[in-house]
Amino acid sequence: MSIVIKGGTIVTALDKYKADIRIDGEKIVAIGDDLERDGDEIISAKGCYILPGGVDPHTHFDLDFETYSTADDFESGTKAALAGGTTTIIDFATQDKGKTLNQGLDKWNRKSKGKTYCDYGFHMAISDWNNSVSGEIEDMVNKGITSFKIYMTYKNILQMNDGDIYKALKRSKELGVLIAFHCENGDLIDSLIDEAKSQGKKSPKYHPLTKPIEVEKEAITRLLQIAEMANAPVYIVHLSTRKGLEEVIKAKLRGAEVYVESCPQYLILDDSHYELEGFEGAKYVLSPPLRNKENLDGLWRGLKLNEIDTIGTDHCSFNFRGQKELGIDDFSKIPNGIPGVEHRISLLYTYGVKTGKIDINKLVQLTSTNPAKIFGLYPKKGNIAVGSDGDLVIWDFNKSSVITAKNQFHNVDYTPYEGYEIHGEIQHVLLRGNRVFSRGKIIGDVQKGKFIKRVKLGGVNSNV
Ligand code: URP
Ligand code: ZN
Ligand code: ZN
C-alpha cells in the first residue's frame, strides 16, 4: 500500500510549495498535485509544513565514564529524537585509551543494537594515535563510518597532541574522510581549574571562568593552522564564540575547507545561568560553556550569513540528582553536558524563524540538509525529492507548548529549557515510509531505526 500525504506545504533547504507526496515502501516516488489513488493510505497535512526528517550530527547516547553513563541511552535518546522531528542521529562511538577503534565500534554496536527508534550512524572518536589506529581508519570507512572526532581537551582521557592531530589529518586527507574537532585548549583549562580551586572557587559559577572565550579561539586558530599544513578539511563541533567564528572566516578566505556546527544552547541560553542560586548552575555545566549576549548575537549573524553550516545538539544528558551532584563540592567534577535532541528544531523555529533571525529554508538547511550533505547521507536523507527516503515530519507551527522536565521524552530529571515556550507541534513523523510518531506518541513499540552505512562525504555544496 502506498501513502499519500495531502494538502501540506513542502519546505526544503531551497523551496516552499504546496504539493502532495507519494511514498511507496521506504522511498518518495512522486511529488505533485492530486496523487491519490484507490487503496492509498491518506495522511492529511492541511495547514501544516512538511519538512525533511531532521539529521542531528552530534549526540552522545549511553556515553560511559568510569562509574556512570549518560542518562539517555539509545532507546530513550532516539525516541526523544523522533518526538522532536529528527529521524537520523550521528552518535560519537568512542575509542577508549589503549584500545582499538574496532573495540570502540563493537562497544557502540552493542549499546545501540535493537534499541534505536530512528536511523543512526556513528562518527568514531579517536583518543590514541598510532600506526595501527591509522590502519584501522580504513576498516571504519569499509564499515560505513566516514567521519571521526578528535578532542583538543579532556586531558588523559581523550585529548590529542598537535603532532598526532597533524598525522591524523594527513591520513584523513589520504582517505577522503572528515575529522570533527572539539576546539578547547585542554592544558590551559587544567591550569585555570587549578588556579580557581586554589583560591577556593569551587561552585558551578566558576566553570565558565576556566573555559573563557580565548581557550576556544586559541584551539580553533591552532587547529586551522595544522589543517592548512595537512591540506585537510575539518569540521568544528559546538562553536560557542564569535571570536572563534572570525578565525574560521579568516581561514576560509585563505581557501581552507572548514565546516562549522553550533547548537541551540549557544544561541538561546546565556551565561547568566551560572549565577543561579545554590547548585542550580550545575544544570548548565557543559563544554564549551554558555556565553554572553554579544556572542549569542554574533552566532545568529553567522547563521544568517552562511558562516555556520549545521545545528547539532551535543545531547549529553546527566541527571541533576546523583550525577551533576557528583560535583557538589567541586565544579570540575560535574559531568559536562546537557540534553537537547528533542527540542532542537522547535527551539530554532521559535527563537530563529519566528523572530525573523533566519527563514524556514535556512532552518531546514541547518538541521537536515547540510548535516546530511557534509556527513555523506545526502540525498537519501536531508531532502524531500523523488528517490529520497520517506523521512518526513508534518509540523503545525501555529501550535505552541511549554518545555518542562515532566513532559519531555528525554530520560533525564531536568531540562535546561524549563518554562521556555516553543512553537511547533508535530502531527506525524515518517521514517523510511513508516509512521513512527503521531501527535505526542511513538507508534507501537518497535525499534525501526537502522544503522546507515555512510559512503561518501559531500560538503555543503554537493548534490551527490
Ligand atoms: O559538555 C559537553 N559538551 N559534553 C559532551 C562531550 C563533548 O565535549 O562533546
Ligand atoms: Zn565536545
Ligand atoms: Zn559532544
Short mmCIF file of C-alpha atoms and ligand atoms in Angstrom, two decimals:
data_model
loop_
_atom_site.label_atom_id
_atom_site.label_comp_id
_atom_site.label_asym_id
_atom_site.label_seq_id
_atom_site.Cartn_x
_atom_site.Cartn_y
_atom_site.Cartn_z
CA MET A 1 0.00 0.00 0.00
CA SER A 2 1.22 3.49 -0.85
CA ILE A 3 0.97 6.50 1.42
CA VAL A 4 -0.09 9.88 0.09
CA ILE A 5 0.44 12.99 2.20
CA LYS A 6 -2.08 15.57 1.08
CA GLY A 7 -2.63 19.27 1.47
CA GLY A 8 0.63 20.33 3.14
CA THR A 9 3.32 22.86 2.27
CA ILE A 10 6.64 21.20 1.48
CA VAL A 11 9.70 23.03 2.82
CA THR A 12 13.21 22.15 1.69
CA ALA A 13 16.51 24.00 2.01
CA LEU A 14 15.59 25.97 -1.11
CA ASP A 15 11.82 25.79 -1.72
CA LYS A 16 8.43 26.19 -0.11
CA TYR A 17 5.41 24.99 -2.14
CA LYS A 18 2.13 23.13 -1.89
CA ALA A 19 2.06 19.58 -3.25
CA ASP A 20 1.13 16.00 -2.39
CA ILE A 21 3.84 13.44 -1.65
CA ARG A 22 3.53 9.78 -2.58
CA ILE A 23 5.60 7.14 -0.79
CA ASP A 24 6.00 3.53 -1.91
CA GLY A 25 7.82 1.27 0.52
CA GLU A 26 10.67 3.29 2.00
CA LYS A 27 11.02 5.92 -0.72
CA ILE A 28 9.33 9.04 -2.03
CA VAL A 29 8.09 8.11 -5.51
CA ALA A 30 6.17 11.20 -6.60
CA ILE A 31 5.60 14.83 -5.68
CA GLY A 32 2.79 16.76 -7.38
CA ASP A 33 -0.91 17.52 -7.49
CA ASP A 34 -3.73 15.02 -6.96
CA LEU A 35 -1.55 11.96 -6.38
CA GLU A 36 -4.24 9.98 -4.53
CA ARG A 37 -5.22 6.56 -5.97
CA ASP A 38 -7.72 3.90 -4.80
CA GLY A 39 -6.41 1.97 -1.83
CA ASP A 40 -3.81 4.55 -0.75
CA GLU A 41 -3.39 5.45 2.89
CA ILE A 42 -4.02 9.18 3.12
CA ILE A 43 -2.34 11.41 5.67
CA SER A 44 -3.70 14.93 5.82
CA ALA A 45 -1.14 17.71 6.23
CA LYS A 46 -3.65 20.54 5.79
CA GLY A 47 -2.41 23.78 7.33
CA CYS A 48 0.95 22.17 8.10
CA TYR A 49 4.52 22.36 6.85
CA ILE A 50 6.22 19.14 5.73
CA LEU A 51 9.96 19.17 6.47
CA PRO A 52 12.57 16.52 5.68
CA GLY A 53 13.37 14.49 8.78
CA GLY A 54 15.97 16.23 10.92
CA VAL A 55 19.56 15.00 10.97
CA ASP A 56 21.32 15.65 14.29
CA PRO A 57 25.05 15.24 13.64
CA HIS A 58 26.07 15.37 17.31
CA THR A 59 24.67 13.13 20.06
CA HIS A 60 26.18 11.19 22.95
CA PHE A 61 23.81 8.37 23.91
CA ASP A 62 24.93 5.82 26.52
CA LEU A 63 28.31 7.52 26.82
CA ASP A 64 30.10 5.79 29.69
CA PHE A 65 32.66 7.04 32.14
CA GLU A 66 34.39 5.01 34.85
CA THR A 67 31.45 4.85 37.24
CA TYR A 68 28.45 6.28 35.39
CA SER A 69 26.81 6.71 31.98
CA THR A 70 24.67 9.40 30.38
CA ALA A 71 21.02 9.43 31.44
CA ASP A 72 19.80 8.80 27.89
CA ASP A 73 20.69 5.58 26.15
CA PHE A 74 19.91 4.75 22.51
CA GLU A 75 16.33 3.82 23.36
CA SER A 76 15.24 6.99 25.15
CA GLY A 77 17.55 9.18 23.07
CA THR A 78 16.20 8.05 19.71
CA LYS A 79 12.58 8.22 20.95
CA ALA A 80 13.24 11.81 22.00
CA ALA A 81 14.82 12.48 18.60
CA LEU A 82 11.66 11.33 16.79
CA ALA A 83 9.47 13.35 19.17
CA GLY A 84 11.45 16.40 18.08
CA GLY A 85 11.31 15.73 14.33
CA THR A 86 14.78 14.21 13.98
CA THR A 87 14.82 10.94 12.03
CA THR A 88 18.60 10.38 11.87
CA ILE A 89 21.25 10.93 14.51
CA ILE A 90 25.01 10.52 14.27
CA ASP A 91 26.42 9.48 17.63
CA PHE A 92 30.04 9.51 18.76
CA ALA A 93 31.34 5.97 19.13
CA THR A 94 34.49 6.34 21.21
CA GLN A 95 37.83 4.55 21.33
CA ASP A 96 38.90 4.05 24.95
CA LYS A 97 42.55 4.93 25.53
CA GLY A 98 44.75 1.89 24.92
CA LYS A 99 42.04 0.07 22.95
CA THR A 100 41.43 -0.15 19.20
CA LEU A 101 38.90 1.66 17.03
CA ASN A 102 37.28 -1.71 16.27
CA GLN A 103 36.84 -2.33 20.00
CA GLY A 104 35.21 1.11 20.32
CA LEU A 105 32.90 0.33 17.41
CA ASP A 106 31.96 -3.11 18.83
CA LYS A 107 31.04 -1.40 22.09
CA TRP A 108 28.80 1.14 20.32
CA ASN A 109 27.19 -1.63 18.25
CA ARG A 110 26.33 -3.44 21.50
CA LYS A 111 24.93 -0.25 23.04
CA SER A 112 22.71 0.57 20.05
CA LYS A 113 21.71 -2.76 18.50
CA GLY A 114 17.94 -3.34 18.64
CA LYS A 115 17.41 -0.17 20.65
CA THR A 116 17.02 2.60 18.11
CA TYR A 117 13.75 4.22 17.10
CA CYS A 118 15.29 6.50 14.47
CA ASP A 119 18.03 5.85 11.90
CA TYR A 120 21.59 6.34 13.06
CA GLY A 121 25.24 6.41 12.15
CA PHE A 122 28.47 6.79 14.08
CA HIS A 123 31.42 9.12 13.99
CA MET A 124 34.45 7.44 15.58
CA ALA A 125 36.17 9.46 18.30
CA ILE A 126 39.90 8.73 18.36
CA SER A 127 41.70 9.05 21.67
CA ASP A 128 45.05 7.40 20.79
CA TRP A 129 47.01 7.83 17.59
CA ASN A 130 49.49 5.16 16.39
CA ASN A 131 50.23 3.14 13.26
CA SER A 132 47.64 0.51 13.94
CA VAL A 133 44.91 3.13 14.55
CA SER A 134 45.97 4.79 11.30
CA GLY A 135 45.40 1.43 9.57
CA GLU A 136 42.03 0.95 11.25
CA ILE A 137 40.64 4.18 9.76
CA GLU A 138 40.17 2.25 6.52
CA ASP A 139 38.28 -0.54 8.36
CA MET A 140 35.93 2.10 9.73
CA VAL A 141 35.28 3.51 6.27
CA ASN A 142 34.50 -0.01 4.99
CA LYS A 143 32.02 -0.34 7.85
CA GLY A 144 30.21 2.88 6.92
CA ILE A 145 31.93 5.27 9.30
CA THR A 146 33.33 8.08 7.22
CA SER A 147 33.80 10.75 9.88
CA PHE A 148 35.92 10.92 13.02
CA LYS A 149 36.37 13.14 16.04
CA ILE A 150 39.36 14.43 17.92
CA TYR A 151 39.23 16.26 21.23
CA MET A 152 41.71 19.07 21.96
CA THR A 153 40.67 18.93 25.62
CA TYR A 154 39.79 16.37 28.36
CA LYS A 155 43.41 15.55 29.19
CA ASN A 156 44.36 11.91 29.99
CA ILE A 157 41.00 10.69 28.70
CA LEU A 158 40.56 11.99 25.17
CA GLN A 159 42.89 14.92 24.42
CA MET A 160 45.26 14.50 21.46
CA ASN A 161 48.51 16.42 20.94
CA ASP A 162 49.23 18.66 17.93
CA GLY A 163 51.69 16.25 16.31
CA ASP A 164 49.15 13.44 16.34
CA ILE A 165 46.43 15.80 15.10
CA TYR A 166 48.66 16.61 12.14
CA LYS A 167 49.24 12.89 11.40
CA ALA A 168 45.53 12.10 11.72
CA LEU A 169 44.62 14.95 9.37
CA LYS A 170 47.15 13.79 6.76
CA ARG A 171 45.61 10.32 6.92
CA SER A 172 42.06 11.73 6.66
CA LYS A 173 43.06 13.64 3.53
CA GLU A 174 44.54 10.46 2.02
CA LEU A 175 41.29 8.55 2.56
CA GLY A 176 38.84 11.39 1.83
CA VAL A 177 37.22 11.33 5.26
CA LEU A 178 36.37 14.20 7.59
CA ILE A 179 37.55 14.79 11.16
CA ALA A 180 35.41 16.79 13.60
CA PHE A 181 37.18 18.70 16.37
CA HIS A 182 36.25 19.77 19.89
CA CYS A 183 38.24 23.01 20.00
CA GLU A 184 39.27 24.00 23.51
CA ASN A 185 42.83 24.17 24.85
CA GLY A 186 42.80 21.39 27.47
CA ASP A 187 46.19 22.29 29.02
CA LEU A 188 45.12 25.88 29.65
CA ILE A 189 41.79 24.72 31.07
CA ASP A 190 43.51 22.43 33.57
CA SER A 191 45.74 25.29 34.78
CA LEU A 192 42.76 27.62 35.10
CA ILE A 193 40.86 24.98 37.08
CA ASP A 194 43.85 24.51 39.44
CA GLU A 195 44.10 28.29 39.86
CA ALA A 196 40.38 28.68 40.64
CA LYS A 197 40.34 25.83 43.14
CA SER A 198 43.47 27.08 44.90
CA GLN A 199 41.53 30.31 45.51
CA GLY A 200 38.60 28.36 46.99
CA LYS A 201 36.40 28.93 43.91
CA LYS A 202 34.54 25.65 43.71
CA SER A 203 30.89 26.37 42.86
CA PRO A 204 29.36 25.95 39.36
CA LYS A 205 29.64 29.68 38.61
CA TYR A 206 33.42 29.24 38.23
CA HIS A 207 33.06 26.65 35.45
CA PRO A 208 32.87 29.29 32.64
CA LEU A 209 35.80 31.25 34.07
CA THR A 210 38.04 28.23 33.48
CA LYS A 211 36.90 27.92 29.85
CA PRO A 212 36.97 31.52 28.62
CA ILE A 213 36.49 32.61 25.01
CA GLU A 214 40.27 32.68 24.40
CA VAL A 215 40.51 28.95 25.15
CA GLU A 216 38.16 28.18 22.25
CA LYS A 217 39.63 30.83 19.96
CA GLU A 218 43.19 29.59 20.53
CA ALA A 219 42.29 25.97 19.80
CA ILE A 220 40.42 26.92 16.63
CA THR A 221 43.32 29.06 15.39
CA ARG A 222 45.81 26.28 16.11
CA LEU A 223 43.63 23.60 14.52
CA LEU A 224 43.11 25.63 11.35
CA GLN A 225 46.85 26.20 11.07
CA ILE A 226 47.54 22.45 11.40
CA ALA A 227 44.73 21.61 8.95
CA GLU A 228 46.20 24.01 6.39
CA MET A 229 49.60 22.32 6.77
CA ALA A 230 47.96 18.92 6.28
CA ASN A 231 45.77 20.31 3.47
CA ALA A 232 42.76 18.58 5.03
CA PRO A 233 39.15 19.68 5.59
CA VAL A 234 37.87 19.94 9.16
CA TYR A 235 34.51 20.20 10.95
CA ILE A 236 34.35 22.24 14.15
CA VAL A 237 31.75 20.99 16.63
CA HIS A 238 29.67 23.06 19.05
CA LEU A 239 31.11 26.51 18.28
CA SER A 240 30.23 28.94 21.08
CA THR A 241 32.05 32.19 20.34
CA ARG A 242 32.03 34.95 17.75
CA LYS A 243 35.82 35.25 18.02
CA GLY A 244 36.20 31.58 17.14
CA LEU A 245 33.93 32.09 14.15
CA GLU A 246 36.01 35.04 12.99
CA GLU A 247 39.08 32.77 12.90
CA VAL A 248 37.13 30.35 10.71
CA ILE A 249 36.11 33.14 8.35
CA LYS A 250 39.76 34.23 8.01
CA ALA A 251 40.83 30.64 7.24
CA LYS A 252 38.05 30.28 4.65
CA LEU A 253 39.29 33.45 2.96
CA ARG A 254 42.71 31.79 2.74
CA GLY A 255 40.98 28.88 0.97
CA ALA A 256 40.61 26.38 3.82
CA GLU A 257 37.76 23.86 3.79
CA VAL A 258 36.11 24.26 7.20
CA TYR A 259 32.61 23.34 8.32
CA VAL A 260 31.11 24.77 11.49
CA GLU A 261 28.44 23.44 13.81
CA SER A 262 26.78 25.34 16.62
CA CYS A 263 23.98 24.25 18.96
CA PRO A 264 20.72 25.77 20.29
CA GLN A 265 22.23 26.31 23.75
CA TYR A 266 24.86 28.70 22.32
CA LEU A 267 22.15 30.70 20.54
CA ILE A 268 19.44 30.79 23.20
CA LEU A 269 20.90 30.31 26.70
CA ASP A 270 23.33 32.89 28.06
CA ASP A 271 25.92 32.78 30.79
CA SER A 272 23.63 34.44 33.39
CA HIS A 273 22.51 30.86 34.17
CA TYR A 274 25.75 30.36 36.11
CA GLU A 275 24.57 32.97 38.62
CA LEU A 276 21.55 30.87 39.64
CA GLU A 277 21.03 30.16 43.34
CA GLY A 278 22.86 27.31 45.09
CA PHE A 279 23.88 24.42 42.87
CA GLU A 280 21.32 25.19 40.08
CA GLY A 281 24.10 26.45 37.76
CA ALA A 282 25.31 22.83 37.51
CA LYS A 283 22.42 22.22 35.10
CA TYR A 284 24.33 24.41 32.63
CA VAL A 285 27.80 22.92 33.08
CA LEU A 286 28.88 21.87 29.62
CA SER A 287 31.91 22.42 27.41
CA PRO A 288 32.33 24.92 25.96
CA PRO A 289 30.24 26.89 28.47
CA LEU A 290 27.35 29.26 27.73
CA ARG A 291 28.44 32.75 26.61
CA ASN A 292 27.19 36.34 26.87
CA LYS A 293 24.62 38.03 24.66
CA GLU A 294 27.23 39.53 22.33
CA ASN A 295 28.34 36.02 21.38
CA LEU A 296 24.77 34.78 21.02
CA ASP A 297 24.02 37.65 18.62
CA GLY A 298 27.28 37.02 16.75
CA LEU A 299 26.36 33.37 16.19
CA TRP A 300 22.84 34.24 14.96
CA ARG A 301 24.51 36.57 12.47
CA GLY A 302 26.76 33.69 11.45
CA LEU A 303 23.76 31.50 10.70
CA LYS A 304 22.16 34.13 8.51
CA LEU A 305 25.39 34.76 6.58
CA ASN A 306 26.10 31.06 5.90
CA GLU A 307 29.16 31.20 8.16
CA ILE A 308 27.76 28.34 10.25
CA ASP A 309 26.78 25.18 8.41
CA THR A 310 24.88 22.99 10.86
CA ILE A 311 22.98 22.98 14.13
CA GLY A 312 23.56 19.84 16.19
CA THR A 313 22.64 19.39 19.82
CA ASP A 314 25.65 17.80 21.54
CA HIS A 315 22.95 15.96 23.50
CA CYS A 316 24.83 14.56 26.51
CA SER A 317 22.41 14.25 29.41
CA PHE A 318 23.19 13.75 33.08
CA ASN A 319 20.64 13.74 35.88
CA PHE A 320 20.80 16.71 38.22
CA ARG A 321 20.24 14.41 41.20
CA GLY A 322 23.05 11.92 41.67
CA GLN A 323 25.07 12.76 38.54
CA LYS A 324 25.56 16.56 38.33
CA GLU A 325 25.69 16.33 42.15
CA LEU A 326 28.99 14.45 41.87
CA GLY A 327 30.48 17.95 41.71
CA ILE A 328 28.56 19.49 44.58
CA ASP A 329 31.81 20.45 46.35
CA ASP A 330 33.92 20.94 43.21
CA PHE A 331 32.61 22.25 39.87
CA SER A 332 35.36 20.43 37.95
CA LYS A 333 33.78 17.09 38.92
CA ILE A 334 30.34 17.97 37.49
CA PRO A 335 29.73 15.76 34.42
CA ASN A 336 29.77 18.03 31.38
CA GLY A 337 26.78 18.14 29.05
CA ILE A 338 23.09 18.93 28.66
CA PRO A 339 20.08 17.31 26.95
CA GLY A 340 18.57 18.76 23.77
CA VAL A 341 17.91 16.31 20.91
CA GLU A 342 14.13 16.60 21.38
CA HIS A 343 13.91 20.39 21.20
CA ARG A 344 16.48 21.35 18.54
CA ILE A 345 14.09 22.10 15.67
CA SER A 346 11.25 23.70 17.66
CA LEU A 347 13.73 25.92 19.53
CA LEU A 348 15.35 27.02 16.29
CA TYR A 349 11.93 27.70 14.79
CA THR A 350 10.71 29.67 17.81
CA TYR A 351 13.82 31.71 18.56
CA GLY A 352 15.11 31.93 14.98
CA VAL A 353 12.36 31.75 12.37
CA LYS A 354 9.54 33.30 14.38
CA THR A 355 11.73 36.20 15.48
CA GLY A 356 12.86 36.83 11.88
CA LYS A 357 16.54 35.98 12.51
CA ILE A 358 16.52 33.19 9.91
CA ASP A 359 13.93 31.86 7.47
CA ILE A 360 12.41 28.40 7.40
CA ASN A 361 14.55 27.24 4.46
CA LYS A 362 17.64 28.12 6.48
CA LEU A 363 16.24 26.07 9.37
CA VAL A 364 15.91 23.05 7.06
CA GLN A 365 19.42 23.61 5.73
CA LEU A 366 20.96 23.76 9.20
CA THR A 367 19.06 20.93 10.85
CA SER A 368 18.74 18.46 7.98
CA THR A 369 20.18 19.16 4.53
CA ASN A 370 23.67 20.40 5.44
CA PRO A 371 24.41 17.71 8.07
CA ALA A 372 23.20 15.10 5.54
CA LYS A 373 25.47 16.52 2.82
CA ILE A 374 28.55 17.01 4.98
CA PHE A 375 28.34 13.55 6.51
CA GLY A 376 27.54 11.52 3.41
CA LEU A 377 23.82 10.86 3.94
CA TYR A 378 22.50 13.05 1.12
CA PRO A 379 20.29 12.70 -0.95
CA LYS A 380 18.87 9.66 0.90
CA LYS A 381 18.42 11.93 3.91
CA GLY A 382 18.08 15.70 4.19
CA ASN A 383 15.72 16.38 1.29
CA ILE A 384 12.18 15.93 0.03
CA ALA A 385 12.66 14.64 -3.52
CA VAL A 386 11.75 11.64 -5.63
CA GLY A 387 14.14 8.84 -4.68
CA SER A 388 14.89 10.17 -1.20
CA ASP A 389 13.94 8.17 1.89
CA GLY A 390 10.40 8.79 3.12
CA ASP A 391 11.68 10.60 6.23
CA LEU A 392 9.14 13.35 6.69
CA VAL A 393 7.87 15.48 9.55
CA ILE A 394 4.46 17.14 9.44
CA TRP A 395 4.65 20.23 11.64
CA ASP A 396 1.87 22.55 12.78
CA PHE A 397 3.84 25.67 13.64
CA ASN A 398 0.67 27.52 14.72
CA LYS A 399 0.54 25.39 17.86
CA SER A 400 2.73 26.14 20.85
CA SER A 401 3.65 24.50 24.14
CA VAL A 402 5.99 24.93 27.07
CA ILE A 403 9.06 22.76 27.70
CA THR A 404 9.13 21.12 31.11
CA ALA A 405 11.16 18.26 32.56
CA LYS A 406 7.90 16.36 33.13
CA ASN A 407 6.61 16.50 29.55
CA GLN A 408 9.84 15.57 27.75
CA PHE A 409 10.80 12.24 26.15
CA HIS A 410 14.38 12.70 27.32
CA ASN A 411 15.08 10.30 30.19
CA VAL A 412 16.68 12.92 32.42
CA ASP A 413 15.38 14.67 35.54
CA TYR A 414 15.64 18.28 34.29
CA THR A 415 15.73 20.38 31.17
CA PRO A 416 17.88 23.48 30.67
CA TYR A 417 14.87 24.98 28.87
CA GLU A 418 12.34 24.64 31.74
CA GLY A 419 9.43 27.04 31.08
CA TYR A 420 10.58 28.03 27.57
CA GLU A 421 7.74 28.44 25.08
CA ILE A 422 8.15 26.59 21.79
CA HIS A 423 6.14 26.80 18.60
CA GLY A 424 5.62 23.72 16.50
CA GLU A 425 3.57 20.67 17.27
CA ILE A 426 4.40 17.54 15.33
CA GLN A 427 1.40 15.83 13.76
CA HIS A 428 3.26 12.87 12.27
CA VAL A 429 6.80 11.61 11.71
CA LEU A 430 7.53 9.10 8.95
CA LEU A 431 10.77 7.13 8.91
CA ARG A 432 11.52 5.45 5.59
CA GLY A 433 7.79 5.44 4.85
CA ASN A 434 6.68 4.08 8.23
CA ARG A 435 4.62 6.27 10.53
CA VAL A 436 6.66 6.16 13.74
CA PHE A 437 5.29 9.10 15.77
CA SER A 438 1.89 10.75 15.80
CA ARG A 439 0.53 13.55 17.99
CA GLY A 440 2.71 13.05 21.03
CA LYS A 441 3.09 9.28 20.85
CA ILE A 442 5.65 6.82 19.48
CA ILE A 443 3.70 4.38 17.28
CA GLY A 444 3.98 0.81 18.56
CA ASP A 445 6.96 -0.41 20.48
CA VAL A 446 9.02 -1.46 17.53
CA GLN A 447 12.51 -0.11 17.17
CA LYS A 448 12.57 0.62 13.46
CA GLY A 449 15.84 2.55 13.35
CA LYS A 450 18.53 1.27 11.02
CA PHE A 451 22.30 1.78 11.01
CA ILE A 452 23.07 3.84 7.92
CA LYS A 453 26.36 3.00 6.29
CA ARG A 454 27.76 6.27 5.05
CA VAL A 455 29.80 6.05 1.88
CA LYS A 456 30.86 9.37 0.52
CA LEU A 457 31.33 12.78 2.05
CA GLY A 458 29.84 15.57 0.04
CA GLY A 459 30.36 19.00 1.59
CA VAL A 460 27.55 21.54 1.71
CA ASN A 461 27.64 22.33 -1.99
CA SER A 462 27.40 18.75 -3.14
CA ASN A 463 24.43 17.31 -4.94
CA VAL A 464 25.54 13.72 -4.84
O1 URP B 1 29.88 19.27 27.73
C1 URP B 1 29.83 18.56 26.72
N1 URP B 1 29.81 19.13 25.55
N2 URP B 1 29.81 17.23 26.84
C2 URP B 1 29.74 16.30 25.80
C3 URP B 1 31.08 15.89 25.29
C4 URP B 1 31.62 16.90 24.31
O2 URP B 1 32.52 17.63 24.66
O3 URP B 1 31.16 16.97 23.18
ZN ZN B 2 32.86 18.27 22.52
ZN ZN B 3 29.80 16.37 22.07
#
